[in-house]
Amino acid sequence: MSGICAGRVAIVTGAGRGLGRTHALELARQGAHVVVNDLGGATDGTGSDAGAARLVVDEIVAAGGKAVANTDDVADWQGAKRLVDQAIGEFGGLDVLVNNAGILRDQTIASMTEENWDAVIRVHLRGTAGPTHFAAEYWRARAKDSGRPLRARLINTTSASGIYGNFGQSNYGAAKAGIAAFTLIAATELGRYGVTANAVAPAAFTRLTEAVMPVDYAAGLGPEQVSPLVAWLASTESDTVTGRVFDVGGGRIGVAEAWRLGPEVTKQDLWDAADLGRVIPDLVAKAAPNVDMSGRPAAG
Ligand SMILES: NC(=O)c1ccc[n+]([C@@H]2O[C@H](COP(=O)([O-])OP(=O)(O)OC[C@H]3O[C@@H](n4cnc5c(N)ncnc54)[C@H](O)[C@@H]3O)[C@@H](O)[C@H]2O)c1
């Protein structure tokens, strides 16, 4: 198939449903050969079903595209290796890794169980780090062999919860903030091989958000509206864009700006804690306010 990703080989994790599915379909429509990964579990990460990945592969093939299924758990280090090896084995290489798989186990910090903390951190952070590690190892070797930049792509999935903060999602938000930081670091490390690294913070009506999204709001937020940006980032057209986080949903695409140093005060000798009451409130008043879940300055 022709398109801006013609002939590129892409892995999409968690591509059996929701955003991953529409990313895989759009990448294939744009000409990519896609490894559709999905463990097929419930929203809390329990269970598995090989049918989820298979159905999306069938959809892609029926539309004239190329795809294969993978049902590994992305948070399993050896599973991540098998996934990357499968792309190279089946399609002869790897150009694009989209880390998208995710689960939710919302609880307030006071109620949080160790199991719910670990499960969410594991799927999001290990599930991003493992596939990226094996892809990066492959890309490093390829760049050394070929002696020229690869034009490969890492596209991670963060969340408004991680970059702006959301009540009741300390496990998920901490993992997603970690993924945003991981993306910036990956951009600095992989740039030398010609690999860009960016992240999307999507808003879409999927089974993960159906319980929390008001129906009228959800109507304008199809997961397929996020996928054109993912396909563009996956293409060779996005060479100059790296280390960025995009806040994307409905028809809107925004750039989320990173933590940056705001107003500062310096003293040559040791600060006296008792004096800081005359310093810190003024400093905070001069700083840009924190934002709400829309990414815009919080009211009041
Ligand atoms: N929907 C939104 O508005 C929204 C907002 C912010 C971030 N996100 C993120 O986008 C991503 C996709 O979410 P979605 O809304 O499409 O949810 P979804 O539940 O529809 O899809 C997630 C998919 O990931 C798969 N998965 C889970 N754990 C896996 C594992 N260990 N290995 C392989 N596959 C696994 C699931 O089986 C599922 O098919 C997630 O990372 C989510 O946190 C979604």
Coordinates of C-alpha atoms and ligand atoms in Angstrom, one line a residue:
M1 CA 0.0 0.0 0.0
S2 CA 1.3 3.5 -0.7
G3 CA 1.2 6.3 1.9
I4 CA 3.6 8.3 4.1
C5 CA 4.8 5.1 5.8
A6 CA 5.1 2.9 2.7
G7 CA 7.3 -0.1 3.4
R8 CA 8.2 0.8 7.0
V9 CA 8.0 -1.8 9.6
A10 CA 6.1 -0.9 12.8
I11 CA 5.3 -2.5 16.1
V12 CA 2.3 -1.2 18.0
T13 CA 1.8 -2.6 21.5
G14 CA -1.7 -3.0 23.0
A15 CA -3.0 -2.8 19.4
G16 CA -5.9 -5.2 19.8
R17 CA -8.3 -2.4 21.0
G18 CA -8.8 1.3 21.5
L19 CA -6.0 3.6 20.5
G20 CA -3.5 0.9 19.6
R21 CA -6.0 -0.6 17.1
T22 CA -6.6 2.7 15.3
H23 CA -2.8 3.4 15.3
A24 CA -2.2 0.0 13.7
L25 CA -5.0 0.5 11.1
E26 CA -3.7 4.0 10.2
L27 CA -0.1 2.9 10.0
A28 CA -1.1 0.0 7.7
R29 CA -3.3 2.4 5.6
Q30 CA -0.2 4.6 5.2
G31 CA 1.7 1.6 3.9
A32 CA 3.5 0.2 7.0
H33 CA 3.9 -3.5 7.7
V34 CA 2.6 -3.8 11.3
V35 CA 3.2 -6.2 14.2
V36 CA 0.0 -6.0 16.1
N37 CA 0.8 -6.8 19.8
D38 CA -1.9 -7.4 22.4
L39 CA -2.1 -9.6 25.4
G40 CA -5.9 -9.3 25.3
G41 CA -6.5 -8.8 29.0
A42 CA -9.1 -6.8 30.9
T43 CA -8.7 -3.0 31.7
D44 CA -7.0 -3.9 35.0
G45 CA -4.5 -6.2 33.2
T46 CA -6.0 -9.5 34.4
G47 CA -6.6 -12.4 31.9
S48 CA -5.5 -12.8 28.3
D49 CA -7.1 -13.4 24.9
A50 CA -5.1 -14.1 21.7
G51 CA -8.2 -13.1 19.6
A52 CA -7.7 -9.3 20.2
A53 CA -4.5 -9.0 18.2
R54 CA -5.7 -11.6 15.6
L55 CA -8.9 -9.6 14.8
V56 CA -6.9 -6.4 14.0
V57 CA -4.5 -8.3 11.8
D58 CA -7.5 -9.7 9.9
E59 CA -8.9 -6.2 9.5
I60 CA -5.6 -4.9 8.1
V61 CA -5.2 -7.9 5.8
A62 CA -8.8 -7.6 4.5
A63 CA -8.1 -4.0 3.6
G64 CA -5.0 -5.0 1.6
G65 CA -2.3 -4.3 4.2
K66 CA 0.4 -6.4 5.8
A67 CA 0.3 -7.4 9.5
V68 CA 1.1 -10.2 11.9
A69 CA -0.1 -10.8 15.4
N70 CA 1.9 -11.0 18.6
T71 CA 0.4 -11.9 22.0
D72 CA 3.4 -11.3 24.3
D73 CA 3.1 -9.4 27.6
V74 CA 5.2 -6.3 26.8
A75 CA 6.1 -5.9 30.5
D76 CA 7.9 -9.3 30.4
W77 CA 11.5 -8.6 29.3
Q78 CA 11.8 -11.8 27.3
G79 CA 8.3 -11.1 25.8
A80 CA 9.6 -7.7 24.7
K81 CA 12.6 -9.4 23.0
R82 CA 10.4 -11.9 21.2
L83 CA 8.2 -9.0 19.9
V84 CA 11.2 -7.0 18.4
D85 CA 12.7 -10.3 17.0
Q86 CA 9.4 -11.1 15.4
A87 CA 9.2 -7.8 13.5
I88 CA 12.8 -8.3 12.3
G89 CA 12.2 -12.0 11.4
E90 CA 8.8 -11.4 9.6
F91 CA 9.4 -8.1 7.9
G92 CA 13.2 -7.8 7.8
G93 CA 13.8 -4.9 10.1
L94 CA 12.2 -2.4 12.5
D95 CA 11.6 1.3 11.7
V96 CA 8.9 2.3 14.3
L97 CA 8.0 1.2 17.8
V98 CA 4.8 2.6 19.2
N99 CA 4.5 1.8 22.9
N100 CA 0.8 2.1 23.7
A101 CA -0.2 -0.9 25.9
G102 CA -1.8 0.2 29.2
I103 CA -4.0 -0.7 32.1
L104 CA -5.7 1.2 34.9
R105 CA -6.2 0.5 38.6
D106 CA -7.3 3.8 40.1
Q107 CA -7.2 4.3 43.9
T108 CA -6.4 7.2 46.1
I109 CA -2.9 7.1 47.7
A110 CA -4.4 6.4 51.1
S111 CA -6.3 3.3 49.7
M112 CA -3.6 2.1 47.3
T113 CA -2.6 -1.5 47.5
E114 CA 0.9 -2.8 46.8
E115 CA -0.5 -5.0 44.1
N116 CA -2.3 -2.2 42.3
W117 CA 0.7 0.0 42.5
D118 CA 3.1 -2.6 41.1
A119 CA 0.7 -3.8 38.3
V120 CA 0.3 -0.3 36.8
I121 CA 3.9 0.7 37.1
R122 CA 4.9 -2.7 35.6
V123 CA 2.7 -2.5 32.5
H124 CA 3.4 1.1 31.7
L125 CA 7.0 1.6 32.7
R126 CA 8.5 -1.9 32.1
G127 CA 6.1 -2.3 29.2
T128 CA 7.7 0.8 27.6
A129 CA 11.3 0.2 28.7
G130 CA 11.6 -3.5 27.6
P131 CA 10.5 -3.1 23.9
T132 CA 12.5 0.2 23.7
H133 CA 15.6 -1.5 25.0
F134 CA 15.5 -4.3 22.4
A135 CA 14.6 -1.9 19.6
A136 CA 17.4 0.5 20.7
E137 CA 19.9 -2.4 20.7
Y138 CA 18.9 -3.3 17.2
W139 CA 19.0 0.3 16.0
R140 CA 22.4 0.9 17.5
A141 CA 23.8 -2.2 15.7
R142 CA 22.1 -1.2 12.4
A143 CA 23.4 2.4 12.6
K144 CA 27.0 1.1 13.2
D145 CA 26.7 -1.4 10.3
S146 CA 25.2 1.0 7.8
G147 CA 27.2 4.1 8.8
R148 CA 24.2 6.4 8.1
P149 CA 21.3 7.7 10.2
L150 CA 18.3 5.3 10.3
R151 CA 15.3 7.6 10.3
A152 CA 13.7 5.2 12.9
R153 CA 11.0 6.3 15.4
L154 CA 10.1 5.7 19.0
I155 CA 6.5 6.9 19.9
N156 CA 5.5 6.5 23.5
T157 CA 2.2 7.0 25.2
T158 CA 1.9 9.3 28.2
S159 CA -1.2 10.9 29.6
A160 CA -2.6 14.2 30.9
S161 CA -2.7 12.4 34.2
G162 CA 1.2 12.1 34.1
I163 CA 2.1 15.5 32.7
Y164 CA -0.6 17.6 34.5
G165 CA -1.8 15.3 37.4
N166 CA -5.2 13.7 38.1
F167 CA -6.9 12.8 41.3
G168 CA -7.0 9.1 42.1
Q169 CA -4.3 8.1 39.6
S170 CA -1.0 8.3 41.5
N171 CA 0.2 4.9 40.2
Y172 CA -0.9 5.6 36.6
G173 CA 0.2 9.3 36.7
A174 CA 3.6 8.4 38.2
A175 CA 4.1 5.8 35.5
K176 CA 3.0 8.1 32.7
A177 CA 5.2 11.0 34.0
G178 CA 8.0 8.4 34.0
I179 CA 7.2 7.6 30.3
A180 CA 7.4 11.3 29.5
A181 CA 10.8 11.6 31.1
F182 CA 11.9 8.3 29.5
T183 CA 11.0 9.8 26.1
L184 CA 13.1 12.9 26.6
I185 CA 16.1 10.8 27.7
A186 CA 15.5 8.4 24.8
A187 CA 15.6 11.4 22.4
T188 CA 19.0 12.4 23.7
E189 CA 20.4 8.9 23.6
L190 CA 19.0 7.6 20.3
G191 CA 19.4 10.8 18.2
R192 CA 23.0 9.8 17.3
Y193 CA 21.6 6.7 15.5
G194 CA 19.0 8.8 13.6
V195 CA 16.1 7.7 15.8
T196 CA 13.6 10.3 17.0
A197 CA 11.6 9.8 20.3
N198 CA 8.3 11.5 21.0
A199 CA 5.2 10.8 23.1
V200 CA 1.5 11.4 22.7
A201 CA -0.8 12.2 25.6
P202 CA -4.1 11.2 24.0
A203 CA -7.7 11.8 24.9
A204 CA -10.1 9.3 23.4
F205 CA -13.3 7.4 24.2
T206 CA -12.2 3.8 24.7
R207 CA -13.0 1.0 27.2
L208 CA -10.4 2.5 29.5
T209 CA -12.1 5.9 29.7
E210 CA -15.8 4.9 29.1
A211 CA -16.5 4.9 32.9
V212 CA -15.1 8.4 33.5
M213 CA -15.9 10.3 30.3
P214 CA -19.2 12.1 30.0
V215 CA -21.0 10.7 26.9
D216 CA -21.5 14.1 25.2
Y217 CA -17.8 14.9 25.7
A218 CA -16.8 11.5 24.5
A219 CA -18.7 11.9 21.2
G220 CA -16.0 14.1 19.7
L221 CA -13.1 11.9 20.9
G222 CA -12.7 8.9 18.6
P223 CA -9.4 7.0 19.0
E224 CA -9.0 7.3 15.2
Q225 CA -8.6 11.0 15.6
V226 CA -5.3 10.5 17.5
S227 CA -3.8 8.1 15.0
P228 CA -2.9 10.4 12.0
L229 CA -0.4 12.2 14.3
V230 CA 1.1 8.8 15.3
A231 CA 1.4 7.8 11.6
W232 CA 3.0 11.2 10.7
L233 CA 5.5 10.8 13.6
A234 CA 6.2 7.3 12.3
S235 CA 7.0 8.5 8.8
T236 CA 10.3 9.9 7.5
E237 CA 8.6 13.3 7.3
S238 CA 9.1 13.9 11.0
D239 CA 12.9 13.8 11.0
T240 CA 13.3 17.2 12.8
V241 CA 10.8 16.5 15.6
T242 CA 12.2 14.8 18.6
G243 CA 11.9 14.9 22.4
R244 CA 8.3 16.3 22.3
V245 CA 5.1 15.4 24.0
F246 CA 1.9 16.0 22.0
D247 CA -1.4 16.6 23.8
V248 CA -3.9 15.2 21.2
G249 CA -7.6 14.5 21.1
G250 CA -10.6 15.2 18.8
G251 CA -9.3 17.6 16.1
R252 CA -6.8 19.3 18.4
I253 CA -3.0 18.7 18.5
G254 CA -1.0 20.7 21.1
V255 CA 2.6 20.6 22.2
A256 CA 2.9 20.0 26.0
E257 CA 5.8 22.1 27.3
A258 CA 8.2 20.5 29.7
W259 CA 9.1 21.3 33.3
R260 CA 11.4 24.3 33.2
L261 CA 13.3 26.4 35.8
G262 CA 11.2 29.3 36.9
P263 CA 12.1 32.3 39.2
E264 CA 15.1 31.7 41.5
V265 CA 16.9 33.3 44.4
T266 CA 20.5 32.7 45.3
K267 CA 22.4 33.3 48.6
Q268 CA 26.2 32.8 48.9
D269 CA 26.1 31.4 52.4
L270 CA 23.7 28.8 54.0
W271 CA 20.0 29.6 54.0
D272 CA 18.4 29.8 57.4
A273 CA 15.2 27.9 57.3
A274 CA 13.6 30.5 59.6
D275 CA 14.2 33.2 56.9
L276 CA 12.6 31.2 54.1
G277 CA 9.1 32.4 55.0
R278 CA 10.1 35.8 53.7
V279 CA 11.4 34.3 50.4
I280 CA 9.5 31.3 49.2
P281 CA 5.9 32.7 49.0
D282 CA 7.1 35.6 46.9
L283 CA 9.1 33.2 44.7
V284 CA 6.1 30.9 44.2
A285 CA 3.9 34.0 43.4
K286 CA 6.2 34.9 40.6
A287 CA 6.2 31.4 39.1
A288 CA 3.9 30.2 36.4
P289 CA 0.9 28.5 38.0
N290 CA 0.4 24.8 37.9
V291 CA -2.1 23.6 35.3
D292 CA -5.4 21.6 35.5
M293 CA -6.2 18.4 33.6
S294 CA -6.7 20.5 30.4
G295 CA -3.1 21.6 30.6
R296 CA -4.1 25.2 31.1
P297 CA -3.4 27.3 34.2
A298 CA -5.7 26.1 37.1
A299 CA -8.4 28.6 38.1
G300 CA -7.9 30.4 41.4
Ligands
LIG1 N1 -8.2 6.6 26.1 C1 -7.7 7.8 26.6 O1 -8.3 8.8 26.7 C2 -6.3 7.8 27.1 C3 -5.8 8.9 27.8 C4 -4.5 9.0 28.1 C5 -3.6 7.9 27.9 N2 -4.1 6.8 27.3 C6 -3.2 5.7 27.1 O2 -3.3 5.2 25.8 C7 -3.0 3.8 25.8 C8 -4.1 3.0 25.1 O3 -5.3 3.1 25.9 P1 -6.8 2.8 25.4 O4 -7.6 3.9 25.9 O5 -6.8 2.5 24.0 O6 -7.1 1.5 26.3 P2 -7.6 0.0 25.8 O7 -7.9 -0.8 27.1 O8 -8.7 0.1 24.8 O9 -6.3 -0.6 25.1 C9 -5.2 -1.0 25.7 C10 -4.7 -2.3 25.2 O10 -3.4 -2.6 25.8 C11 -3.4 -4.1 26.0 N3 -2.5 -4.4 27.0 C12 -2.6 -4.2 28.4 N4 -1.5 -4.7 29.0 C13 -0.8 -5.3 28.1 C14 0.5 -6.0 28.2 N5 1.1 -6.2 29.3 N6 1.0 -6.5 27.0 C15 0.4 -6.3 25.8 N7 -0.8 -5.7 25.7 C16 -1.4 -5.2 26.8 C17 -4.9 -4.4 26.3 O11 -5.2 -5.7 26.1 C18 -5.7 -3.4 25.4 O12 -6.1 -4.0 24.2 C19 -2.7 3.4 27.2 O13 -1.3 3.5 27.4 C20 -3.4 4.5 28.0 O14 -2.9 4.6 29.3 C21 -5.4 6.7 26.9

